[in-house]
Coordinates of C-alpha atoms in Angstrom, one line a residue:
M1 CA -18.5 -21.5 -41.1
T2 CA -16.3 -18.9 -39.5
T3 CA -13.7 -17.4 -41.8
F4 CA -10.2 -16.4 -41.0
K5 CA -11.1 -12.7 -41.5
E6 CA -13.8 -13.0 -38.9
I7 CA -11.4 -14.5 -36.4
R8 CA -8.4 -12.2 -37.1
G9 CA -10.2 -9.2 -38.4
T10 CA -8.3 -9.3 -41.7
A11 CA -8.2 -11.4 -44.8
I12 CA -5.2 -13.6 -45.6
Q13 CA -2.6 -11.5 -47.4
V14 CA -1.1 -12.5 -50.7
V15 CA 2.6 -11.5 -50.8
S16 CA 5.5 -12.2 -53.1
S17 CA 7.9 -12.7 -50.2
D18 CA 7.5 -13.6 -46.6
P19 CA 7.1 -10.7 -44.1
S20 CA 10.3 -9.8 -42.3
N21 CA 8.7 -9.4 -38.9
P22 CA 5.5 -11.5 -38.7
E23 CA 3.2 -11.6 -35.6
T24 CA 2.2 -14.8 -33.8
G25 CA -0.9 -16.2 -35.5
Q26 CA -0.3 -14.3 -38.7
I27 CA -1.0 -16.3 -41.9
W28 CA -0.1 -15.3 -45.5
Y29 CA 0.0 -16.8 -49.0
N30 CA 3.4 -16.6 -50.7
S31 CA 2.6 -16.2 -54.4
S32 CA 6.2 -16.8 -55.5
S33 CA 6.5 -20.2 -53.9
G34 CA 2.7 -21.0 -54.1
T35 CA 2.5 -21.9 -50.4
L36 CA 0.2 -20.9 -47.5
K37 CA 2.4 -20.0 -44.5
G38 CA 1.8 -19.1 -40.8
Y39 CA 3.9 -17.9 -37.9
K40 CA 3.9 -19.1 -34.3
T41 CA 6.3 -18.6 -31.4
V42 CA 7.9 -21.7 -30.0
N43 CA 10.2 -22.4 -27.1
A44 CA 13.7 -23.6 -28.1
F45 CA 17.3 -23.8 -26.9
S46 CA 19.8 -21.4 -28.3
S47 CA 23.5 -21.2 -28.0
G48 CA 25.1 -19.3 -25.2
G49 CA 28.7 -18.6 -24.3
N50 CA 30.9 -21.7 -24.1
L51 CA 32.5 -22.8 -20.8
S52 CA 36.1 -21.9 -20.7
T53 CA 37.0 -25.5 -19.9
A54 CA 35.0 -28.2 -21.6
R55 CA 34.1 -31.0 -19.2
A56 CA 31.5 -33.6 -18.1
Q57 CA 30.1 -34.9 -14.8
L58 CA 30.2 -31.4 -13.3
G59 CA 28.0 -29.8 -10.6
G60 CA 25.8 -26.8 -11.2
A61 CA 23.5 -24.3 -9.4
G62 CA 21.7 -21.1 -9.9
T63 CA 19.5 -19.7 -12.7
Q64 CA 19.7 -19.1 -16.5
T65 CA 21.3 -15.7 -16.0
A66 CA 23.3 -16.3 -12.9
A67 CA 24.6 -19.9 -13.0
L68 CA 27.5 -21.7 -11.5
A69 CA 29.5 -24.7 -12.9
T70 CA 32.1 -26.5 -10.9
G71 CA 34.3 -29.6 -10.9
G72 CA 33.8 -32.4 -13.5
F73 CA 36.0 -34.3 -15.7
S74 CA 38.0 -33.1 -18.8
T75 CA 41.3 -34.9 -19.3
A76 CA 41.3 -35.4 -15.5
V77 CA 39.1 -34.6 -12.6
T78 CA 39.1 -30.8 -12.1
N79 CA 38.3 -28.2 -9.4
I80 CA 37.6 -25.4 -11.8
T81 CA 34.7 -23.1 -11.0
E82 CA 33.0 -20.8 -13.6
L83 CA 30.2 -18.2 -13.3
Y84 CA 27.7 -17.4 -16.0
N85 CA 26.0 -14.0 -16.4
G86 CA 23.5 -15.0 -19.1
T87 CA 26.1 -14.4 -21.9
S88 CA 29.5 -15.6 -20.9
W89 CA 31.5 -17.6 -18.3
T90 CA 34.2 -16.2 -16.1
S91 CA 36.6 -18.1 -13.8
S92 CA 36.1 -18.0 -10.1
G93 CA 37.5 -19.6 -7.0
N94 CA 38.4 -23.3 -7.3
L95 CA 36.9 -26.2 -5.3
G96 CA 39.1 -27.3 -2.5
T97 CA 39.2 -30.8 -3.9
P98 CA 38.7 -31.8 -7.6
T99 CA 35.4 -33.6 -7.8
R100 CA 32.9 -35.1 -10.3
I101 CA 29.4 -36.7 -10.2
M102 CA 28.5 -34.9 -7.0
G103 CA 25.3 -33.5 -5.5
S104 CA 24.7 -29.8 -5.8
A105 CA 22.1 -27.2 -4.7
G106 CA 21.6 -23.5 -4.2
T107 CA 22.4 -20.3 -6.2
Q108 CA 25.3 -18.7 -7.9
T109 CA 26.3 -16.8 -4.8
A110 CA 25.2 -19.4 -2.2
A111 CA 25.8 -22.9 -3.6
V112 CA 26.7 -26.2 -2.0
I113 CA 28.3 -29.4 -3.4
F114 CA 28.6 -32.7 -1.7
G115 CA 29.8 -36.2 -2.2
G116 CA 31.1 -37.2 -5.6
Y117 CA 33.5 -39.7 -7.2
P118 CA 35.7 -41.4 -6.1
E119 CA 33.2 -41.9 -3.3
I120 CA 33.8 -39.1 -0.9
N121 CA 31.8 -37.5 2.0
R122 CA 33.2 -33.9 1.7
T123 CA 30.9 -30.9 1.6
E124 CA 31.9 -27.4 0.3
K125 CA 30.0 -24.1 0.3
F126 CA 30.4 -21.3 -2.2
N127 CA 29.9 -17.6 -1.3
G128 CA 30.2 -16.2 -4.8
S129 CA 33.9 -16.2 -4.9
T130 CA 35.4 -18.9 -2.7
W131 CA 34.7 -22.4 -1.5
T132 CA 35.0 -23.6 2.1
S133 CA 34.6 -27.0 3.7
S134 CA 31.5 -27.4 5.7
G135 CA 30.4 -30.8 7.2
T136 CA 30.7 -34.3 5.9
L137 CA 28.1 -36.7 4.6
N138 CA 27.4 -39.7 6.8
T139 CA 27.6 -42.0 3.7
A140 CA 30.4 -41.1 1.3
R141 CA 29.0 -41.6 -2.3
I142 CA 28.0 -40.2 -5.6
L143 CA 24.4 -38.9 -5.3
A144 CA 21.6 -36.6 -6.3
G145 CA 20.9 -33.3 -4.7
A146 CA 18.0 -30.8 -4.2
G147 CA 17.3 -27.7 -2.1
T148 CA 19.4 -24.7 -1.1
Q149 CA 22.8 -24.1 0.6
T150 CA 21.3 -24.1 4.1
A151 CA 18.5 -26.6 3.5
A152 CA 19.7 -29.3 1.1
L153 CA 18.8 -32.9 0.5
G154 CA 21.2 -35.7 -0.7
F155 CA 19.8 -39.1 -1.8
G156 CA 20.5 -42.3 -3.5
G157 CA 23.9 -43.1 -5.1
Y158 CA 26.7 -45.5 -5.0
T159 CA 29.4 -46.4 -2.5
T160 CA 30.6 -50.0 -3.0
V161 CA 27.0 -50.9 -3.5
F162 CA 23.9 -49.2 -4.6
T163 CA 22.3 -47.1 -1.8
A164 CA 19.0 -45.6 -0.9
A165 CA 20.5 -43.4 1.8
T166 CA 19.0 -40.0 2.3
E167 CA 20.5 -37.1 4.3
A168 CA 19.4 -33.6 5.1
Y169 CA 21.8 -30.6 5.4
N170 CA 21.2 -27.5 7.6
G171 CA 24.1 -25.4 6.3
T172 CA 26.6 -27.0 8.7
S173 CA 26.0 -30.7 9.2
W174 CA 24.3 -33.7 7.6
T175 CA 21.6 -35.8 9.3
S176 CA 20.5 -39.3 8.1
V177 CA 16.8 -39.4 7.4
T178 CA 14.5 -42.0 5.9
S179 CA 16.0 -43.9 3.0
M180 CA 14.5 -44.1 -0.5
N181 CA 12.4 -47.2 -1.3
T182 CA 14.7 -48.1 -4.3
A183 CA 18.5 -48.1 -3.9
R184 CA 20.1 -46.8 -7.1
E185 CA 23.0 -44.8 -8.5
T186 CA 23.0 -41.7 -10.8
V187 CA 19.5 -40.9 -9.8
A188 CA 18.1 -37.4 -10.7
G189 CA 16.4 -35.0 -8.3
A190 CA 14.3 -31.8 -8.2
G191 CA 12.6 -29.7 -5.5
T192 CA 13.4 -28.7 -2.0
Q193 CA 14.5 -30.3 1.3
T194 CA 10.9 -30.8 2.4
S195 CA 9.3 -31.4 -1.0
A196 CA 11.6 -33.3 -3.4
L197 CA 11.3 -35.7 -6.3
G198 CA 13.7 -38.5 -7.2
F199 CA 13.6 -40.4 -10.5
G200 CA 15.5 -42.8 -12.7
G201 CA 18.9 -44.1 -11.9
G202 CA 20.6 -47.5 -12.2
T203 CA 19.9 -50.5 -10.1
P204 CA 22.2 -51.5 -12.0
T205 CA 19.8 -51.7 -14.9
A206 CA 18.1 -48.5 -15.9
S207 CA 15.2 -47.6 -13.6
A208 CA 12.0 -45.7 -14.2
A209 CA 11.2 -45.6 -10.5
T210 CA 9.9 -42.2 -9.3
E211 CA 9.6 -41.3 -5.6
L212 CA 8.2 -38.2 -3.7
W213 CA 9.7 -36.9 -0.5
N214 CA 7.5 -35.0 2.0
G215 CA 10.2 -34.0 4.4
T216 CA 9.9 -37.2 6.4
S217 CA 9.6 -40.2 4.1
W218 CA 9.6 -41.3 0.5
T219 CA 6.5 -42.5 -1.4
S220 CA 6.9 -44.6 -4.5
N221 CA 4.7 -43.2 -7.3
P222 CA 2.7 -45.8 -9.3
T223 CA 3.7 -44.1 -12.6
G224 CA 7.4 -43.8 -13.3
L225 CA 9.5 -42.4 -16.1
G226 CA 8.2 -43.2 -19.6
T227 CA 11.9 -44.0 -20.5
A228 CA 13.8 -45.9 -17.8
R229 CA 17.3 -44.6 -17.7
A230 CA 20.3 -43.8 -15.5
G231 CA 22.7 -40.8 -15.5
L232 CA 19.9 -38.3 -16.3
A233 CA 19.5 -34.8 -15.0
G234 CA 16.5 -33.1 -13.4
V235 CA 15.3 -29.6 -12.6
G236 CA 12.2 -27.9 -11.2
T237 CA 9.9 -28.6 -8.3
Q238 CA 8.1 -31.6 -6.9
T239 CA 5.0 -30.7 -8.9
S240 CA 6.6 -29.3 -12.0
A241 CA 9.9 -31.0 -13.0
L242 CA 11.8 -31.9 -16.1
A243 CA 13.9 -35.0 -16.7
F244 CA 16.3 -35.1 -19.6
G245 CA 19.3 -37.1 -21.0
G246 CA 20.8 -40.2 -19.5
Q247 CA 21.5 -43.8 -20.7
I248 CA 19.2 -46.8 -21.4
P249 CA 22.0 -48.2 -21.8
S250 CA 22.7 -46.1 -25.0
V251 CA 22.9 -42.4 -24.6
T252 CA 19.5 -40.7 -25.0
A253 CA 18.2 -37.2 -25.5
A254 CA 14.8 -38.1 -24.1
T255 CA 13.0 -35.3 -22.2
E256 CA 10.0 -35.8 -20.0
E257 CA 7.8 -33.4 -18.1
W258 CA 6.4 -34.2 -14.6
N259 CA 3.0 -32.7 -13.8
S260 CA 2.8 -34.1 -10.2
V261 CA 0.7 -37.0 -11.3
A262 CA 2.7 -38.7 -14.0
V263 CA 5.7 -38.2 -16.2
Q264 CA 4.8 -37.6 -19.8
T265 CA 7.1 -37.8 -22.8
I266 CA 7.4 -34.6 -24.8
T267 CA 10.6 -35.2 -26.7
V268 CA 12.3 -38.5 -27.5
S269 CA 15.4 -38.8 -29.7

């Protein structure tokens, strides 16, 4: 049988206290506690700088070190915009109209938000400091978004009824394209204008339905979310996405990973 020394090139160390700076894969025996211990690196969330204004139902865009947060609901619907540099948030130009539950896409310096609650059709673009109006949705609603500032996709949502409407944005105007197969509100999205993913939502009961967009039409995937839910969030691409949070109807922390074939549960709480 292969020994640990043959694998690692060293025997298991016996120490009276845990090493202060262990390496990944290192194993040792703590003689004080009488335990065999090992060290591995794991991915985890850690605290960052808090938003200046606490709020929910807001729009976001960008990356981990260059993010944008705008709109949402605190004690009232707000138009506040903040920018994140990987450490802290700073205030920037306000939205033209206070908005929540809207679609959003793009980067910190080239973002776009559209629709929202109460059901509106307005679109605004951000240049890194100010927002300007740019085009209107054909169907005013709350909805999901994907893509970039000049090539965005808005889909699903709620007007006075649940809708499957899908629209494409070219940076100036919206064009109605093929609708989703399942009409639903608070659906989540990921991907680009020509290769998107839509999943979950309310119909009004929580849905597990997952659909793929190829730039022309939606295809229902035979395997949906492991946990049917509405009001969830999504990030990533059509072939590598993440679904997290939502309601089923109780609030959930469930997180699922999409591998382009099926959505697999990796964390459920």
